[in-house]
PDB file of C-alpha atoms in Angstrom:
ATOM      1  CA  ALA A  52      -0.203  -0.104  -0.002  1.00  0.00           C
ATOM      2  CA  GLN A  53       1.005   3.531  -0.720  1.00  0.00           C
ATOM      3  CA  LYS A  54       2.037   4.952   2.259  1.00  0.00           C
ATOM      4  CA  ILE A  55       2.065   8.756   0.920  1.00  0.00           C
ATOM      5  CA  THR A  56      -1.152   9.169  -1.720  1.00  0.00           C
ATOM      6  CA  GLN A  57      -1.400  12.722  -3.354  1.00  0.00           C
ATOM      7  CA  THR A  58      -3.890  12.033  -6.062  1.00  0.00           C
ATOM      8  CA  GLN A  59      -4.017  16.398  -8.078  1.00  0.00           C
ATOM      9  CA  PRO A  60      -1.826  15.060 -10.617  1.00  0.00           C
ATOM     10  CA  GLY A  61      -2.106  18.407 -11.855  1.00  0.00           C
ATOM     11  CA  MET A  62      -3.378  22.135 -10.225  1.00  0.00           C
ATOM     12  CA  PHE A  63      -4.323  25.218 -11.583  1.00  0.00           C
ATOM     13  CA  VAL A  64      -4.830  28.900  -9.946  1.00  0.00           C
ATOM     14  CA  GLN A  65      -5.186  32.445 -10.436  1.00  0.00           C
ATOM     15  CA  GLU A  66      -2.624  34.769  -9.247  1.00  0.00           C
ATOM     16  CA  LYS A  67      -3.860  36.009  -5.286  1.00  0.00           C
ATOM     17  CA  GLU A  68      -6.164  33.342  -5.295  1.00  0.00           C
ATOM     18  CA  ALA A  69      -5.436  30.340  -2.427  1.00  0.00           C
ATOM     19  CA  VAL A  70      -5.136  26.492  -3.191  1.00  0.00           C
ATOM     20  CA  THR A  71      -5.377  23.822  -1.402  1.00  0.00           C
ATOM     21  CA  LEU A  72      -2.914  20.481  -2.108  1.00  0.00           C
ATOM     22  CA  ASP A  73      -4.769  16.996  -0.770  1.00  0.00           C
ATOM     23  CA  CYS A  74      -2.342  14.455   0.732  1.00  0.00           C
ATOM     24  CA  THR A  75      -3.765  11.381   2.858  1.00  0.00           C
ATOM     25  CA  TYR A  76      -0.517   8.665   4.451  1.00  0.00           C
ATOM     26  CA  ASP A  77      -1.177   5.703   6.056  1.00  0.00           C
ATOM     27  CA  THR A  78       0.650   4.607   9.067  1.00  0.00           C
ATOM     28  CA  SER A  79       0.149   2.382  11.650  1.00  0.00           C
ATOM     29  CA  ASP A  80       2.936   4.451  14.380  1.00  0.00           C
ATOM     30  CA  PRO A  81       1.785   6.518  16.477  1.00  0.00           C
ATOM     31  CA  SER A  82       4.179   9.352  16.491  1.00  0.00           C
ATOM     32  CA  TYR A  83       5.553  10.061  12.880  1.00  0.00           C
ATOM     33  CA  GLY A  84       6.297  13.872  11.245  1.00  0.00           C
ATOM     34  CA  LEU A  85       5.063  15.149   7.665  1.00  0.00           C
ATOM     35  CA  PHE A  86       6.381  17.455   5.261  1.00  0.00           C
ATOM     36  CA  TRP A  87       5.929  19.229   2.009  1.00  0.00           C
ATOM     37  CA  TYR A  88       8.494  20.111  -0.210  1.00  0.00           C
ATOM     38  CA  LYS A  89       8.369  22.140  -2.967  1.00  0.00           C
ATOM     39  CA  GLN A  90       9.710  21.321  -6.716  1.00  0.00           C
ATOM     40  CA  PRO A  91      10.776  23.844  -9.349  1.00  0.00           C
ATOM     41  CA  SER A  92      11.940  22.865 -12.636  1.00  0.00           C
ATOM     42  CA  SER A  93      15.416  23.642 -11.640  1.00  0.00           C
ATOM     43  CA  GLY A  94      15.435  19.955  -9.805  1.00  0.00           C
ATOM     44  CA  GLU A  95      15.835  20.877  -6.260  1.00  0.00           C
ATOM     45  CA  MET A  96      13.821  20.196  -3.175  1.00  0.00           C
ATOM     46  CA  ILE A  97      12.858  22.698  -1.308  1.00  0.00           C
ATOM     47  CA  PHE A  98      11.622  22.840   1.864  1.00  0.00           C
ATOM     48  CA  LEU A  99       8.680  24.701   3.083  1.00  0.00           C
ATOM     49  CA  ILE A 100       6.505  23.147   6.572  1.00  0.00           C
ATOM     50  CA  TYR A 101       6.408  20.530   9.099  1.00  0.00           C
ATOM     51  CA  GLN A 102       3.403  19.097  10.962  1.00  0.00           C
ATOM     52  CA  GLY A 103       4.149  16.095  13.821  1.00  0.00           C
ATOM     53  CA  SER A 104       1.613  13.472  14.714  1.00  0.00           C
ATOM     54  CA  TYR A 105       1.313  14.875  18.058  1.00  0.00           C
ATOM     55  CA  ASP A 106       0.693  18.207  17.736  1.00  0.00           C
ATOM     56  CA  GLN A 107      -1.864  19.867  18.225  1.00  0.00           C
ATOM     57  CA  GLN A 108      -2.161  22.723  16.362  1.00  0.00           C
ATOM     58  CA  ASN A 109      -1.916  22.829  12.702  1.00  0.00           C
ATOM     59  CA  ALA A 110       1.486  24.568  11.256  1.00  0.00           C
ATOM     60  CA  THR A 111       1.553  27.087   9.223  1.00  0.00           C
ATOM     61  CA  GLU A 112       4.949  29.009   7.960  1.00  0.00           C
ATOM     62  CA  GLY A 113       4.518  31.901   5.869  1.00  0.00           C
ATOM     63  CA  ARG A 114       2.159  31.490   3.343  1.00  0.00           C
ATOM     64  CA  TYR A 115       1.929  27.871   3.289  1.00  0.00           C
ATOM     65  CA  SER A 116      -0.012  26.040   6.174  1.00  0.00           C
ATOM     66  CA  LEU A 117      -1.273  22.763   6.929  1.00  0.00           C
ATOM     67  CA  ASN A 118      -4.410  21.432   7.445  1.00  0.00           C
ATOM     68  CA  PHE A 119      -3.493  18.265   9.731  1.00  0.00           C
ATOM     69  CA  GLN A 120      -6.403  16.061   9.891  1.00  0.00           C
ATOM     70  CA  LYS A 121      -5.027  13.001  12.080  1.00  0.00           C
ATOM     71  CA  ALA A 122      -8.672  10.934  12.302  1.00  0.00           C
ATOM     72  CA  ARG A 123      -8.733  10.878   9.248  1.00  0.00           C
ATOM     73  CA  LYS A 124      -5.389  11.176   8.462  1.00  0.00           C
ATOM     74  CA  SER A 125      -5.046  14.236   6.048  1.00  0.00           C
ATOM     75  CA  ALA A 126      -2.538  16.194   5.847  1.00  0.00           C
ATOM     76  CA  ASN A 127      -2.910  19.604   3.144  1.00  0.00           C
ATOM     77  CA  LEU A 128      -1.287  22.262   2.395  1.00  0.00           C
ATOM     78  CA  VAL A 129      -2.845  25.457   2.158  1.00  0.00           C
ATOM     79  CA  ILE A 130      -1.327  28.447  -0.540  1.00  0.00           C
ATOM     80  CA  SER A 131      -1.912  31.682   0.099  1.00  0.00           C
ATOM     81  CA  ALA A 132      -2.041  33.721  -1.688  1.00  0.00           C
ATOM     82  CA  SER A 133      -0.875  32.474  -4.993  1.00  0.00           C
ATOM     83  CA  GLN A 134       1.964  33.900  -7.518  1.00  0.00           C
ATOM     84  CA  LEU A 135       3.434  33.266  -9.958  1.00  0.00           C
ATOM     85  CA  GLY A 136       6.490  31.922  -8.325  1.00  0.00           C
ATOM     86  CA  ASP A 137       4.509  29.203  -7.063  1.00  0.00           C
ATOM     87  CA  SER A 138       4.712  27.550 -10.008  1.00  0.00           C
ATOM     88  CA  ALA A 139       6.211  23.922 -10.102  1.00  0.00           C
ATOM     89  CA  MET A 140       5.742  20.695  -8.549  1.00  0.00           C
ATOM     90  CA  TYR A 141       4.631  19.870  -4.416  1.00  0.00           C
ATOM     91  CA  PHE A 142       5.504  17.166  -3.003  1.00  0.00           C
ATOM     92  CA  CYS A 143       4.627  15.395   0.558  1.00  0.00           C
ATOM     93  CA  ALA A 144       6.394  13.516   2.330  1.00  0.00           C
ATOM     94  CA  MET A 145       6.624  11.241   5.724  1.00  0.00           C
ATOM     95  CA  ARG A 146       8.570  10.318   7.927  1.00  0.00           C
ATOM     96  CA  GLU A 147       7.276   7.410  10.285  1.00  0.00           C
ATOM     97  CA  SER A 148       9.584   6.596  14.218  1.00  0.00           C
ATOM     98  CA  SER A 149      10.392   3.518  15.481  1.00  0.00           C
ATOM     99  CA  ASP A 150       8.683   1.579  18.173  1.00  0.00           C
ATOM    100  CA  ARG A 151      11.427   2.638  20.700  1.00  0.00           C
ATOM    101  CA  GLY A 152      10.677   6.208  20.415  1.00  0.00           C
ATOM    102  CA  SER A 153      13.919   7.067  17.381  1.00  0.00           C
ATOM    103  CA  THR A 154      13.405   8.158  14.202  1.00  0.00           C
ATOM    104  CA  LEU A 155      14.754   6.158  11.027  1.00  0.00           C
ATOM    105  CA  GLY A 156      15.521   7.722   8.897  1.00  0.00           C
ATOM    106  CA  ARG A 157      13.701   7.479   5.292  1.00  0.00           C
ATOM    107  CA  LEU A 158      11.121   9.738   3.759  1.00  0.00           C
ATOM    108  CA  TYR A 159       8.383   8.420   2.003  1.00  0.00           C
ATOM    109  CA  PHE A 160       7.177  10.500  -0.949  1.00  0.00           C
ATOM    110  CA  GLY A 161       3.636  10.754  -2.901  1.00  0.00           C
ATOM    111  CA  ARG A 162       3.728  11.705  -6.667  1.00  0.00           C
ATOM    112  CA  GLY A 163       3.458  15.131  -6.209  1.00  0.00           C
ATOM    113  CA  THR A 164       1.058  18.210  -8.027  1.00  0.00           C
ATOM    114  CA  GLN A 165       2.020  20.061 -10.591  1.00  0.00           C
ATOM    115  CA  LEU A 166       0.747  23.486  -9.317  1.00  0.00           C
ATOM    116  CA  THR A 167       0.674  26.584 -12.290  1.00  0.00           C
ATOM    117  CA  VAL A 168      -0.633  29.394 -10.747  1.00  0.00           C
ATOM    118  CA  TRP A 169      -1.381  31.734 -13.657  1.00  0.00           C
ATOM    119  CA  PRO A 170      -1.626  35.817 -14.203  1.00  0.00           C
TER     120      PRO A 170
ATOM    121  CA  ASP B 196      24.260  30.375   4.731  1.00  0.00           C
ATOM    122  CA  THR B 197      25.855  26.595   2.924  1.00  0.00           C
ATOM    123  CA  GLY B 198      23.363  24.824   2.060  1.00  0.00           C
ATOM    124  CA  VAL B 199      24.174  20.670   0.093  1.00  0.00           C
ATOM    125  CA  SER B 200      25.944  20.707  -2.583  1.00  0.00           C
ATOM    126  CA  GLN B 201      26.473  18.153  -5.238  1.00  0.00           C
ATOM    127  CA  ASN B 202      28.600  17.337  -7.541  1.00  0.00           C
ATOM    128  CA  PRO B 203      28.503  16.884 -10.851  1.00  0.00           C
ATOM    129  CA  ARG B 204      25.443  18.677 -11.455  1.00  0.00           C
ATOM    130  CA  HIS B 205      24.898  16.361 -14.217  1.00  0.00           C
ATOM    131  CA  LYS B 206      25.980  12.956 -15.778  1.00  0.00           C
ATOM    132  CA  ILE B 207      26.039  11.431 -19.021  1.00  0.00           C
ATOM    133  CA  THR B 208      27.832   8.145 -19.612  1.00  0.00           C
ATOM    134  CA  LYS B 209      27.642   5.647 -21.746  1.00  0.00           C
ATOM    135  CA  ARG B 210      25.860   1.837 -20.702  1.00  0.00           C
ATOM    136  CA  GLY B 211      28.531  -0.036 -18.632  1.00  0.00           C
ATOM    137  CA  GLN B 212      30.305   3.060 -17.323  1.00  0.00           C
ATOM    138  CA  ASN B 213      30.929   3.966 -13.791  1.00  0.00           C
ATOM    139  CA  VAL B 214      29.473   6.634 -12.593  1.00  0.00           C
ATOM    140  CA  THR B 215      30.385   8.499  -9.185  1.00  0.00           C
ATOM    141  CA  PHE B 216      28.620  11.188  -7.211  1.00  0.00           C
ATOM    142  CA  ARG B 217      29.564  13.736  -4.776  1.00  0.00           C
ATOM    143  CA  CYS B 218      27.510  15.294  -1.512  1.00  0.00           C
ATOM    144  CA  ASP B 219      28.719  17.893   0.684  1.00  0.00           C
ATOM    145  CA  PRO B 220      26.093  18.058   3.574  1.00  0.00           C
ATOM    146  CA  ILE B 221      25.680  21.835   5.906  1.00  0.00           C
ATOM    147  CA  SER B 222      28.699  21.522   7.815  1.00  0.00           C
ATOM    148  CA  GLU B 223      26.945  20.566  11.381  1.00  0.00           C
ATOM    149  CA  HIS B 224      24.252  18.221  10.037  1.00  0.00           C
ATOM    150  CA  ASN B 225      25.650  14.226  11.001  1.00  0.00           C
ATOM    151  CA  ARG B 226      23.434  12.703   9.013  1.00  0.00           C
ATOM    152  CA  LEU B 227      23.258  12.349   4.956  1.00  0.00           C
ATOM    153  CA  TYR B 228      20.891  10.747   2.642  1.00  0.00           C
ATOM    154  CA  TRP B 229      20.969   9.351  -0.285  1.00  0.00           C
ATOM    155  CA  TYR B 230      16.916   9.171  -3.158  1.00  0.00           C
ATOM    156  CA  ARG B 231      17.016   8.263  -6.436  1.00  0.00           C
ATOM    157  CA  GLN B 232      13.845  10.833  -8.289  1.00  0.00           C
ATOM    158  CA  THR B 233      13.273   8.967 -11.765  1.00  0.00           C
ATOM    159  CA  LEU B 234      10.392  11.462 -14.220  1.00  0.00           C
ATOM    160  CA  GLY B 235       6.696  11.755 -12.764  1.00  0.00           C
ATOM    161  CA  GLN B 236       7.349  10.573  -9.395  1.00  0.00           C
ATOM    162  CA  GLY B 237       8.572  11.170  -5.954  1.00  0.00           C
ATOM    163  CA  PRO B 238      12.063  10.759  -4.302  1.00  0.00           C
ATOM    164  CA  GLU B 239      12.985   6.532  -3.431  1.00  0.00           C
ATOM    165  CA  PHE B 240      15.273   6.653  -0.368  1.00  0.00           C
ATOM    166  CA  LEU B 241      18.534   4.849  -1.207  1.00  0.00           C
ATOM    167  CA  THR B 242      20.822   4.365   2.063  1.00  0.00           C
ATOM    168  CA  TYR B 243      21.485   6.661   4.889  1.00  0.00           C
ATOM    169  CA  PHE B 244      24.165   7.377   6.835  1.00  0.00           C
ATOM    170  CA  GLN B 245      25.087   9.036  10.631  1.00  0.00           C
ATOM    171  CA  ASN B 246      28.511  10.091  10.343  1.00  0.00           C
ATOM    172  CA  GLU B 247      30.345   7.775   8.694  1.00  0.00           C
ATOM    173  CA  ALA B 248      27.740   4.396   9.972  1.00  0.00           C
ATOM    174  CA  GLN B 249      25.733   3.544   7.077  1.00  0.00           C
ATOM    175  CA  LEU B 250      22.795   2.421   8.931  1.00  0.00           C
ATOM    176  CA  GLU B 251      20.097   1.975   6.547  1.00  0.00           C
ATOM    177  CA  LYS B 252      19.553   1.009   3.059  1.00  0.00           C
ATOM    178  CA  SER B 253      17.503  -0.086   0.474  1.00  0.00           C
ATOM    179  CA  ARG B 254      16.394  -2.682  -1.022  1.00  0.00           C
ATOM    180  CA  LEU B 255      16.870  -0.079  -4.787  1.00  0.00           C
ATOM    181  CA  LEU B 256      20.052  -0.634  -3.743  1.00  0.00           C
ATOM    182  CA  SER B 257      21.454  -2.931  -5.546  1.00  0.00           C
ATOM    183  CA  ASP B 258      24.942  -4.843  -5.642  1.00  0.00           C
ATOM    184  CA  ARG B 259      26.123  -2.689  -8.727  1.00  0.00           C
ATOM    185  CA  PHE B 260      25.258   0.202  -6.504  1.00  0.00           C
ATOM    186  CA  SER B 261      28.125   1.578  -3.196  1.00  0.00           C
ATOM    187  CA  ALA B 262      27.917   4.165  -0.872  1.00  0.00           C
ATOM    188  CA  GLU B 263      30.054   6.053   1.382  1.00  0.00           C
ATOM    189  CA  ARG B 264      31.005   8.766   4.208  1.00  0.00           C
ATOM    190  CA  PRO B 265      34.398   7.985   5.096  1.00  0.00           C
ATOM    191  CA  LYS B 266      34.967  11.162   7.547  1.00  0.00           C
ATOM    192  CA  GLY B 267      31.669  11.456   8.499  1.00  0.00           C
ATOM    193  CA  SER B 268      32.010  14.884   5.902  1.00  0.00           C
ATOM    194  CA  PHE B 269      30.809  14.456   2.385  1.00  0.00           C
ATOM    195  CA  SER B 270      29.138  10.986   0.430  1.00  0.00           C
ATOM    196  CA  THR B 271      29.936   9.741  -2.374  1.00  0.00           C
ATOM    197  CA  LEU B 272      27.517   7.971  -4.284  1.00  0.00           C
ATOM    198  CA  GLU B 273      28.710   4.359  -7.109  1.00  0.00           C
ATOM    199  CA  ILE B 274      27.438   3.785 -10.003  1.00  0.00           C
ATOM    200  CA  GLN B 275      28.759   0.365 -11.215  1.00  0.00           C
ATOM    201  CA  ARG B 276      28.384  -1.100 -14.468  1.00  0.00           C
ATOM    202  CA  THR B 277      25.157   1.926 -15.019  1.00  0.00           C
ATOM    203  CA  GLU B 278      22.226   0.703 -16.852  1.00  0.00           C
ATOM    204  CA  GLN B 279      19.797   2.054 -18.575  1.00  0.00           C
ATOM    205  CA  GLY B 280      17.351   2.357 -16.174  1.00  0.00           C
ATOM    206  CA  ASP B 281      20.051   3.833 -13.832  1.00  0.00           C
ATOM    207  CA  SER B 282      18.506   7.021 -15.713  1.00  0.00           C
ATOM    208  CA  ALA B 283      17.014   9.092 -12.966  1.00  0.00           C
ATOM    209  CA  MET B 284      18.048  12.452 -10.328  1.00  0.00           C
ATOM    210  CA  TYR B 285      19.863  11.357  -7.489  1.00  0.00           C
ATOM    211  CA  LEU B 286      19.134  13.486  -4.940  1.00  0.00           C
ATOM    212  CA  CYS B 287      21.021  13.879  -1.342  1.00  0.00           C
ATOM    213  CA  ALA B 288      19.938  15.444   2.184  1.00  0.00           C
ATOM    214  CA  SER B 289      21.382  16.662   5.329  1.00  0.00           C
ATOM    215  CA  SER B 290      19.178  16.581   8.830  1.00  0.00           C
ATOM    216  CA  LEU B 291      21.138  17.474  11.688  1.00  0.00           C
ATOM    217  CA  GLY B 292      20.302  13.860  13.721  1.00  0.00           C
ATOM    218  CA  SER B 293      18.698  14.133  16.457  1.00  0.00           C
ATOM    219  CA  GLY B 294      14.672  13.968  16.427  1.00  0.00           C
ATOM    220  CA  GLN B 295      11.811  15.098  14.355  1.00  0.00           C
ATOM    221  CA  GLU B 296      14.202  17.230  12.228  1.00  0.00           C
ATOM    222  CA  THR B 297      13.668  18.435   8.816  1.00  0.00           C
ATOM    223  CA  GLN B 298      16.082  16.640   5.845  1.00  0.00           C
ATOM    224  CA  TYR B 299      17.432  19.396   3.846  1.00  0.00           C
ATOM    225  CA  PHE B 300      18.380  18.846  -0.114  1.00  0.00           C
ATOM    226  CA  GLY B 301      20.883  19.729  -2.841  1.00  0.00           C
ATOM    227  CA  PRO B 302      20.768  19.848  -5.968  1.00  0.00           C
ATOM    228  CA  GLY B 303      20.853  16.378  -8.100  1.00  0.00           C
ATOM    229  CA  THR B 304      22.439  15.061 -10.188  1.00  0.00           C
ATOM    230  CA  ARG B 305      20.814  14.972 -13.203  1.00  0.00           C
ATOM    231  CA  LEU B 306      22.305  11.620 -14.200  1.00  0.00           C
ATOM    232  CA  LEU B 307      21.574  10.054 -18.254  1.00  0.00           C
ATOM    233  CA  VAL B 308      22.664   6.739 -20.021  1.00  0.00           C
ATOM    234  CA  LEU B 309      23.136   6.199 -23.292  1.00  0.00           C
TER     235      LEU B 309
END
């Protein structure tokens, strides 16, 4: 089974509007972390935002916020006031923790959503 | 502020040749990760190091792949006897090494095997 599912291959939004990128995850670990990365056409993965499974409040970083619904296992990224420079591929990722409490290394990524912002 | 750097940025090689990529992590980071990304997919984990120790390896890392981090600083990823299926973006990331730390990625090395 996929650990991270991003169901939107592509999304379009007009400049200055808000957009939500969907992400659902699958894990049986009680402790895990969820991440969003942006990948422009140049290829570099740029970290945007992090949400821990025990965090009580949704994470926010500037124009980015993470809509974390633990019971539904969803971690949607909301970008407010979209800019032309937001056009890129966006990846949701998860890291699980071992039952001993230490974190394992790997990130599991979804297939990404290509966001296009038009003027 | 020096981020993660990778060299070369692009590599074209013929099938059967060996290639080596280098990753320099952020200086105070003691964890280093390698991922592979093929067209239209998200990155897939290959391996990671805590200092010089290789702690986890993916089943994707066949016998033709070897990674090292000899002094706990930079790392190399070598692919022997390259195949066309090895064509991909190879991404390196680093993190501090404790707790739920964030992984910061380098610009990647694009490999094309002809």
